[in-house]
Amino acid sequence: MTETTTNVEPLNIDKKHKVRKRKCHIAVGVILLLIILLFIIALILALTVFKPKQPRTQLLSATLDGVAPRVSFPAIKIELNITLDLKLLVENKNHASFKHGAGTSSLLYKSKQVGEAQLSPGFIPAMGSSTLPCRLTLEVDKMASDLPTLISDVLGGELVVETHTRIPGRVKFLGFIKKHVVAVSRCQFTLSVKEMKIKSQVCKRSGDSLQSYRALEIVISLPYCNFSFVGIMIWGFALALLT
């Protein structure tokens, strides 16, 4: 009688272990299924309802801080100092926040870069906007090849220059879906040397998506950990094998 009881106990323990192991497998499978469903739902929302829109940049104002032209003869010598104070409006049309890094704004004369300024990084909330100041100085030493044209423009009282602005960043949906985007704008100004102001301006806006270069990044953020979707899948399968 004692031997029969002793033989039954290991069988019961083994049976309980198998049941527990099966429950663990089911639990891991359910968790993985929920993660996959969550990923699919988030991806569908990201491509439809929350489809990323390129941030727009718009020039609010442009003023001449200083113009100091000087042309001497018979030895032709020109000294010119032009500083532009620009205010750029960056509009975020997404239902998600837009965090941008340091941008750049270049000054061009006759399609040649003659100045550059850095834009500070920042954060724009969903459906919000932010104003970025920009100070550009025209570097005359880079315009040596266009000196005759430059002299003619200065003596004529007008200068036509362009600014190219590029602001990289990323939009963040639902707290864990991130997409990298770049806001780009191009503006052409006609500067009045005598009146020290902008006579006319024409701006074009565009957005360049980096999706073809960088895949959509899916990250699940927890208070103390950050797990990528692939990492969670690997962790789940490893746990299933161990159990």
Rosetta silent file (secondary structure, phi, psi, omega in degrees, C-alpha in Angstrom):
SEQUENCE: MTETTTNVEPLNIDKKHKVRKRKCHIAVGVILLLIILLFIIALILALTVFKPKQPRTQLLSATLDGVAPRVSFPAIKIELNITLDLKLLVENKNHASFKHGAGTSSLLYKSKQVGEAQLSPGFIPAMGSSTLPCRLTLEVDKMASDLPTLISDVLGGELVVETHTRIPGRVKFLGFIKKHVVAVSRCQFTLSVKEMKIKSQVCKRSGDSLQSYRALEIVISLPYCNFSFVGIMIWGFALALLT
SCORE:     score description
SCORE:     0.000 S_00000001
   1 L     0.000  -40.745  179.963    0.000    0.000    0.000 S_00000001
   2 H   -67.279  -38.300  179.872    2.820    2.328    0.859 S_00000001
   3 H   -65.814  -39.354  179.161    4.645    1.538   -2.388 S_00000001
   4 H   -62.739  -43.230  179.170    1.524    2.328   -4.452 S_00000001
   5 H   -63.611  -39.845 -179.844    1.140    5.699   -2.736 S_00000001
   6 H   -64.910  -37.370 -179.934    4.818    6.452   -3.294 S_00000001
   7 H   -72.296  -32.827 -177.979    4.530    5.683   -7.019 S_00000001
   8 H   -71.600  -35.868 -176.397    1.412    7.825   -7.448 S_00000001
   9 H   -60.488  -46.618  176.577    2.959   10.940   -5.893 S_00000001
  10 H   -60.874  -35.661  178.447    5.695   11.386   -8.577 S_00000001
  11 H   -64.344  -41.638  178.491    3.064   10.918  -11.263 S_00000001
  12 H   -65.034  -41.047  179.168    0.911   13.646   -9.734 S_00000001
  13 H   -64.245  -42.585  179.591    3.895   15.973   -9.426 S_00000001
  14 H   -64.918  -39.173  179.091    4.872   15.328  -13.053 S_00000001
  15 H   -65.181  -42.618  178.311    1.290   15.902  -14.189 S_00000001
  16 H   -63.755  -38.330  179.123    1.084   19.189  -12.278 S_00000001
  17 H   -63.539  -41.608  178.867    4.400   20.275  -13.791 S_00000001
  18 H   -65.419  -40.887  178.574    3.112   19.574  -17.317 S_00000001
  19 H   -63.294  -43.369  179.760   -0.107   21.467  -16.630 S_00000001
  20 H   -64.407  -40.616  179.161    1.854   24.423  -15.253 S_00000001
  21 H   -64.823  -39.718  178.954    4.210   24.364  -18.227 S_00000001
  22 H   -64.690  -41.014  178.017    1.272   24.287  -20.619 S_00000001
  23 H   -63.051  -38.913  177.786   -0.319   27.262  -18.870 S_00000001
  24 H   -62.922  -43.156  178.483    2.962   29.180  -19.175 S_00000001
  25 H   -61.963  -43.242  179.024    3.104   28.444  -22.896 S_00000001
  26 H   -62.662  -42.817 -179.598   -0.494   29.593  -23.320 S_00000001
  27 H   -62.889  -44.532  178.652    0.197   32.780  -21.339 S_00000001
  28 H   -63.533  -41.673  178.704    3.296   33.580  -23.416 S_00000001
  29 H   -62.400  -42.009  178.337    1.372   32.884  -26.622 S_00000001
  30 H   -63.613  -42.431  179.360   -1.477   35.176  -25.566 S_00000001
  31 H   -62.220  -45.288  178.780    0.988   37.938  -24.657 S_00000001
  32 H   -62.895  -40.289  178.676    2.761   37.623  -28.021 S_00000001
  33 H   -63.107  -42.698  178.197   -0.585   37.629  -29.836 S_00000001
  34 H   -63.348  -39.874  178.871   -1.657   40.782  -27.999 S_00000001
  35 H   -64.232  -42.733  178.729    1.650   42.460  -28.852 S_00000001
  36 H   -63.316  -44.066  178.406    1.256   41.535  -32.524 S_00000001
  37 H   -62.299  -41.645  178.178   -2.329   42.841  -32.563 S_00000001
  38 H   -62.382  -41.301  178.434   -1.208   46.042  -30.844 S_00000001
  39 H   -62.967  -45.189 -179.363    1.556   46.470  -33.408 S_00000001
  40 H   -63.761  -44.201  179.228   -0.836   45.936  -36.332 S_00000001
  41 H   -62.082  -44.823  179.880   -3.404   48.385  -34.906 S_00000001
  42 H   -63.497  -39.223  179.710   -0.726   50.999  -34.252 S_00000001
  43 H   -66.430  -41.729  178.042    0.688   50.544  -37.759 S_00000001
  44 H   -62.714  -43.698  178.061   -2.767   50.916  -39.348 S_00000001
  45 H   -63.183  -39.750 -178.693   -3.410   54.083  -37.329 S_00000001
  46 H   -66.163  -30.847 -177.607    0.009   55.460  -38.259 S_00000001
  47 H   -93.555   -8.368 -178.756   -0.665   54.919  -41.970 S_00000001
  48 L  -122.799  -83.882 -175.922   -4.279   56.176  -41.966 S_00000001
  49 L   -61.896  -45.459 -177.337   -5.700   58.305  -39.157 S_00000001
  50 L  -103.608   34.988  179.850   -2.318   59.455  -37.859 S_00000001
  51 L   -59.879  124.208 -175.302   -0.527   59.557  -41.202 S_00000001
  52 L   -62.204  136.610  174.998    2.505   61.844  -40.678 S_00000001
  53 L  -111.882  144.165 -178.819    2.412   65.241  -42.372 S_00000001
  54 L   -70.737  130.486  175.195    5.513   67.227  -43.146 S_00000001
  55 L   -60.041  145.829 -178.889    5.993   70.252  -40.843 S_00000001
  56 E  -106.675  141.564  175.201    5.718   73.574  -42.676 S_00000001
  57 E  -114.096  136.299 -177.471    8.072   76.511  -42.385 S_00000001
  58 E  -136.708  137.778  179.067    6.895   80.029  -43.113 S_00000001
  59 E   -82.454  117.509  178.591    8.762   83.331  -43.043 S_00000001
  60 E   -83.026  -44.993 -178.755    7.087   85.737  -40.637 S_00000001
  61 E  -155.339  154.300  177.005    9.434   88.694  -41.044 S_00000001
  62 E  -144.144  121.398 -179.140   12.765   89.683  -42.548 S_00000001
  63 E  -129.982  151.101  176.436   14.594   92.882  -41.651 S_00000001
  64 E   -90.417  117.775  179.571   17.970   94.347  -42.504 S_00000001
  65 E   -80.211  -30.543  179.379   19.960   94.922  -39.367 S_00000001
  66 E  -168.380  135.814  174.836   22.763   96.715  -41.182 S_00000001
  67 E  -132.169  119.929 -178.476   23.952   97.549  -44.686 S_00000001
  68 L  -131.201   80.239  179.728   27.313   99.262  -45.104 S_00000001
  69 L   -85.242  146.535  176.766   28.348   99.433  -48.784 S_00000001
  70 E  -153.857  120.332 -179.916   31.529  101.171  -49.891 S_00000001
  71 E  -122.299  125.931 -178.679   33.013  101.189  -53.406 S_00000001
  72 E  -115.715  145.892  178.651   36.325  102.935  -54.131 S_00000001
  73 L  -128.152  162.310    0.066   37.907  103.851  -57.504 S_00000001
  74 L   -75.498  -25.510  175.747   40.098  103.709  -59.581 S_00000001
  75 L   -75.578  112.053 -174.350   41.275  100.552  -57.813 S_00000001
  76 L   -67.945  120.083  178.129   37.978   98.755  -57.451 S_00000001
  77 E  -141.890  127.133 -178.548   37.422   97.794  -53.849 S_00000001
  78 E  -122.145  133.546  174.823   34.101   96.947  -52.311 S_00000001
  79 E  -123.333  123.978 -175.183   33.260   96.559  -48.655 S_00000001
  80 L  -143.187  128.715  177.484   29.789   95.353  -47.824 S_00000001
  81 L  -127.020  112.343 -179.889   28.259   94.138  -44.582 S_00000001
  82 E  -123.539  125.478  177.447   24.680   92.881  -44.702 S_00000001
  83 E  -122.233  126.373 -179.413   22.981   91.212  -41.744 S_00000001
  84 E  -106.648  130.789  172.607   19.498   89.738  -42.032 S_00000001
  85 E  -105.052  112.146 -177.718   17.249   89.118  -39.041 S_00000001
  86 E  -111.983  149.829  173.003   14.690   86.462  -39.957 S_00000001
  87 E  -125.416  115.604 -177.533   11.794   84.979  -38.005 S_00000001
  88 E  -105.209  132.828  176.945   10.676   81.553  -39.163 S_00000001
  89 E  -100.959  120.962  177.231    7.361   79.995  -38.174 S_00000001
  90 E  -105.068  118.895 -177.787    7.397   76.193  -37.991 S_00000001
  91 E  -106.264  128.504  177.157    3.896   74.678  -38.060 S_00000001
  92 L  -103.360  106.279 -177.145    3.229   71.123  -36.921 S_00000001
  93 L   -91.187   11.155 -178.203    0.056   69.864  -38.632 S_00000001
  94 L   -92.100  155.463  171.813    0.270   66.402  -37.056 S_00000001
  95 L   -85.437   39.857 -178.815   -1.808   64.932  -34.252 S_00000001
  96 L  -155.281  156.967 -179.245    1.541   64.190  -32.647 S_00000001
  97 E   -72.851  153.508  179.163    4.429   66.145  -31.187 S_00000001
  98 E  -123.984  113.540  177.823    7.364   67.231  -33.375 S_00000001
  99 E  -106.946  117.157 -176.365   10.823   67.285  -31.832 S_00000001
 100 E  -112.920  150.125  177.721   13.404   68.878  -34.102 S_00000001
 101 L   -88.837 -165.081  178.963   17.157   69.072  -33.877 S_00000001
 102 L   -69.147  124.594  178.908   19.470   71.913  -34.822 S_00000001
 103 E   -98.238  175.246  178.156   18.498   73.266  -38.234 S_00000001
 104 E  -132.620  145.526  175.243   20.441   75.292  -40.772 S_00000001
 105 E  -130.154  119.285 -176.401   19.580   78.335  -42.845 S_00000001
 106 E  -106.197  143.886  177.533   21.848   79.174  -45.783 S_00000001
 107 E  -105.789  128.542 -177.293   22.139   82.485  -47.634 S_00000001
 108 E  -123.066  142.768  174.395   22.738   82.293  -51.390 S_00000001
 109 E  -130.006  121.594 -176.253   23.709   84.889  -53.988 S_00000001
 110 L    55.003   42.810  177.053   23.543   83.893  -57.643 S_00000001
 111 L    68.014   13.223  177.524   22.986   80.280  -56.513 S_00000001
 112 E  -115.176  134.951 -179.134   26.221   80.302  -54.470 S_00000001
 113 E   -70.953  126.663 -178.722   26.245   79.988  -50.695 S_00000001
 114 E  -125.918    9.027  178.984   27.607   83.151  -49.069 S_00000001
 115 E  -178.533  155.389 -179.898   26.442   82.664  -45.469 S_00000001
 116 E  -152.329  145.783  178.359   24.974   80.180  -43.029 S_00000001
 117 E  -136.591  151.302  179.261   23.293   80.248  -39.617 S_00000001
 118 E   -97.666  140.442  176.421   22.308   77.577  -37.114 S_00000001
 119 E  -104.404  137.473 -176.774   18.764   77.180  -35.775 S_00000001
 120 L   -70.848  144.819  175.077   18.270   76.025  -32.206 S_00000001
 121 L   -67.807  160.684 -178.486   16.611   72.632  -31.535 S_00000001
 122 E  -167.616 -174.144 -177.335   13.150   72.626  -30.005 S_00000001
 123 E  -135.008  130.210  179.050    9.832   70.914  -29.372 S_00000001
 124 E  -121.101  123.551 -178.994    6.476   71.674  -31.017 S_00000001
 125 L   -68.863  169.504  178.658    3.277   70.118  -29.586 S_00000001
 126 L   -58.407  134.722  179.629    0.624   68.434  -31.713 S_00000001
 127 L    55.939   30.072 -179.262   -1.189   70.908  -34.007 S_00000001
 128 L  -114.755 -173.551 -179.971    1.049   73.667  -32.623 S_00000001
 129 E  -149.307  163.981  179.701    3.674   76.084  -33.932 S_00000001
 130 E  -149.356  145.029  178.968    6.918   77.723  -32.867 S_00000001
 131 E  -102.380  127.255 -179.668    8.876   80.805  -33.965 S_00000001
 132 E  -112.830  124.339  176.034   12.600   80.406  -34.594 S_00000001
 133 E   -79.310  148.679 -179.684   14.911   83.445  -34.826 S_00000001
 134 E  -146.624  129.425 -179.344   17.665   83.390  -37.432 S_00000001
 135 E  -120.304  116.499 -176.548   20.496   85.876  -37.996 S_00000001
 136 E  -115.642  135.162  176.641   22.349   85.691  -41.321 S_00000001
 137 E  -117.503  127.885  179.335   25.412   87.675  -42.367 S_00000001
 138 E   -76.863  121.602 -178.674   26.378   87.974  -46.021 S_00000001
 139 L   -95.222  103.532 -173.505   30.066   87.059  -46.429 S_00000001
 140 H   -66.565  -29.096 -177.909   31.385   89.188  -49.279 S_00000001
 141 H   -63.762  -19.513  177.932   34.692   87.322  -49.519 S_00000001
 142 H   -87.645    1.876 -176.459   32.779   84.314  -50.885 S_00000001
 143 H  -111.013   20.187 -174.906   31.365   86.436  -53.715 S_00000001
 144 H   -59.176  -39.018 -177.646   34.667   87.247  -55.451 S_00000001
 145 H   -68.725  -22.844  179.412   33.708   85.465  -58.679 S_00000001
 146 H  -107.228   27.259 -175.539   30.513   87.533  -58.919 S_00000001
 147 H   -59.502  -46.372  179.293   32.184   90.841  -58.021 S_00000001
 148 H   -58.731  -42.780  179.196   31.141   92.767  -61.177 S_00000001
 149 H   -66.395  -39.891  179.502   27.508   91.712  -60.707 S_00000001
 150 H   -62.856  -44.026  178.619   27.644   92.504  -57.006 S_00000001
 151 H   -60.896  -43.173  179.961   29.030   96.006  -57.674 S_00000001
 152 H   -62.596  -41.636  179.752   26.301   96.605  -60.234 S_00000001
 153 H   -66.179  -41.964 -179.316   23.591   95.470  -57.789 S_00000001
 154 H   -65.449  -45.442  179.106   24.941   97.610  -54.943 S_00000001
 155 H   -65.880  -30.026  177.670   25.214  100.714  -57.107 S_00000001
 156 H   -78.120  -11.471  175.504   21.720   99.997  -58.415 S_00000001
 157 L    89.579    4.873 -178.812   20.415   99.930  -54.849 S_00000001
 158 E  -138.521  144.172  174.463   19.049   96.367  -54.860 S_00000001
 159 E  -129.755  135.134  176.613   20.321   92.890  -54.037 S_00000001
 160 E  -109.337  118.157 -179.577   18.504   89.643  -54.762 S_00000001
 161 E  -130.232  166.562  179.328   19.415   86.791  -52.399 S_00000001
 162 E  -127.161  152.676  172.001   17.933   83.442  -51.394 S_00000001
 163 E  -125.388  134.426  175.047   17.631   81.535  -48.135 S_00000001
 164 E  -116.406  121.201 -177.506   17.389   77.765  -47.860 S_00000001
 165 E  -116.367  134.438 -178.785   16.198   76.457  -44.492 S_00000001
 166 E  -134.269  122.608 -177.796   16.336   72.827  -43.389 S_00000001
 167 E  -126.805  103.729  178.253   14.978   71.570  -40.041 S_00000001
 168 E   -83.910  152.410  178.245   15.297   67.815  -39.309 S_00000001
 169 E  -177.464 -163.981  178.355   13.264   66.116  -36.595 S_00000001
 170 E  -149.508  147.654  175.710   10.749   63.403  -35.831 S_00000001
 171 E  -101.430  147.755 -175.018    7.066   63.129  -35.004 S_00000001
 172 E  -125.494  116.156 -178.397    5.905   60.831  -32.208 S_00000001
 173 E  -103.271  140.592  173.075    2.498   59.097  -32.328 S_00000001
 174 L    53.908   18.227  176.767    0.728   57.372  -29.438 S_00000001
 175 L    82.966  -10.119 -177.569    3.847   57.732  -27.320 S_00000001
 176 L  -143.401   -3.125  177.009    5.813   54.987  -29.102 S_00000001
 177 E  -103.114  121.906 -176.000    5.570   55.383  -32.907 S_00000001
 178 E  -121.788  139.901  177.741    8.278   57.646  -34.330 S_00000001
 179 E  -135.971  130.131 -177.913    8.825   58.898  -37.878 S_00000001
 180 E   -85.056  131.604 -179.869   11.751   60.989  -39.065 S_00000001
 181 E  -137.292  163.793  177.065   10.901   64.021  -41.214 S_00000001
 182 E  -135.693  124.771  176.627   12.650   67.118  -42.559 S_00000001
 183 E   -93.503  131.146 -176.455   10.982   70.514  -43.059 S_00000001
 184 E  -130.529  138.400  174.216   12.433   72.540  -45.941 S_00000001
 185 E  -140.446  149.994  178.343   11.718   76.067  -47.183 S_00000001
 186 E  -132.601  126.946 -178.851   13.230   78.280  -49.890 S_00000001
 187 E  -129.557  143.386  175.920   12.770   82.045  -50.025 S_00000001
 188 E  -117.184  130.572 -177.562   13.986   84.729  -52.439 S_00000001
 189 E  -118.377  147.707  167.368   14.388   88.342  -51.268 S_00000001
 190 E  -111.775  113.415 -176.094   14.925   91.632  -52.995 S_00000001
 191 E   -96.384  131.752  173.738   16.886   93.880  -50.613 S_00000001
 192 E   -90.666  113.102 -177.499   16.798   97.666  -50.851 S_00000001
 193 L   -67.416  -39.702 -176.722   20.304   98.875  -49.982 S_00000001
 194 L   -73.431  -44.282 -175.853   19.256  102.499  -49.495 S_00000001
 195 L   -86.398   -8.394  179.586   16.067  101.896  -47.479 S_00000001
 196 L    54.423   50.211  177.783   17.543   98.982  -45.490 S_00000001
 197 E  -153.946  168.844  178.257   14.464   96.805  -45.884 S_00000001
 198 E   -84.109  121.734  179.470   13.004   93.922  -47.839 S_00000001
 199 E   -81.776  -40.482 -179.585   11.225   95.145  -50.966 S_00000001
 200 E  -154.991  158.795  179.384    9.731   91.803  -51.988 S_00000001
 201 E  -153.495  143.692  176.959    9.906   88.123  -51.116 S_00000001
 202 E  -132.743  125.490 -177.077    8.725   84.832  -52.582 S_00000001
 203 E  -122.244  144.636  174.242    8.802   81.632  -50.510 S_00000001
 204 E  -125.166  138.762  179.728    8.259   78.002  -51.348 S_00000001
 205 E  -115.991  146.465  175.855    7.676   75.280  -48.788 S_00000001
 206 E  -156.083  164.496  178.302    8.268   71.583  -49.098 S_00000001
 207 E  -132.401  133.338  179.235    8.820   68.516  -46.932 S_00000001
 208 E  -110.465  116.338  179.779   11.283   65.706  -47.495 S_00000001
 209 E   -84.224  139.845  177.943   10.415   62.398  -45.873 S_00000001
 210 L   -99.282   15.693 -175.253   13.247   60.171  -44.715 S_00000001
 211 L   -63.900  -32.237 -178.758   11.026   57.102  -44.608 S_00000001
 212 L   -71.791  -18.113 -179.759   12.761   55.585  -47.646 S_00000001
 213 L  -101.093  -28.735 -178.200   16.102   55.798  -45.831 S_00000001
 214 L  -131.359  128.747 -177.095   15.022   54.946  -42.288 S_00000001
 215 L   -69.661  159.088  176.246   12.346   52.434  -41.372 S_00000001
 216 L   -61.471  128.279 -174.677    9.405   53.277  -39.152 S_00000001
 217 E   -98.657  119.379  179.467   10.648   52.980  -35.582 S_00000001
 218 E  -108.451  117.674 -177.958    8.338   51.204  -33.124 S_00000001
 219 E  -132.904  130.483  175.368    9.322   51.597  -29.479 S_00000001
 220 E  -101.793  118.509 -175.563    7.328   50.704  -26.365 S_00000001
 221 E  -100.575  127.779  175.070    8.371   52.939  -23.460 S_00000001
 222 L  -116.613  165.902 -176.588    7.984   51.825  -19.856 S_00000001
 223 L   -51.720  -38.009 -174.914    8.944   53.761  -16.687 S_00000001
 224 L  -121.978   -1.842 -176.003   12.345   52.095  -16.403 S_00000001
 225 L  -141.782  153.530  171.486   12.851   50.268  -19.707 S_00000001
 226 E  -124.403  121.714 -179.077   12.588   50.792  -23.455 S_00000001
 227 E  -119.249  131.861  171.468   11.876   47.697  -25.559 S_00000001
 228 E   -78.787  160.955 -178.509   11.750   47.562  -29.331 S_00000001
 229 H   -61.800  -43.017  179.633    9.027   45.415  -30.871 S_00000001
 230 H   -64.000  -39.127  179.051   11.569   42.934  -32.242 S_00000001
 231 H   -61.596  -41.423  178.846   13.265   42.766  -28.843 S_00000001
 232 H   -65.036  -39.891  178.857    9.996   41.869  -27.128 S_00000001
 233 H   -62.019  -46.128 -179.832    9.329   39.130  -29.693 S_00000001
 234 H   -62.766  -42.970  179.237   12.791   37.609  -29.156 S_00000001
 235 H   -61.428  -40.991 -179.092   12.388   37.845  -25.389 S_00000001
 236 H   -65.588  -44.335  179.322    8.996   36.146  -25.566 S_00000001
 237 H   -66.466  -37.587  178.080   10.210   33.232  -27.697 S_00000001
 238 H   -63.711  -41.009  178.636   13.244   32.769  -25.459 S_00000001
 239 H   -64.388  -39.062  179.576   10.986   32.643  -22.408 S_00000001
 240 H   -64.514  -39.237  179.464    8.740   30.102  -24.103 S_00000001
 241 H   -67.977  -38.633 -179.174   11.703   27.852  -24.881 S_00000001
 242 H   -68.463  -32.346 -178.714   13.040   28.089  -21.336 S_00000001
 243 L   -83.906    0.000    0.000    9.706   27.157  -19.802 S_00000001
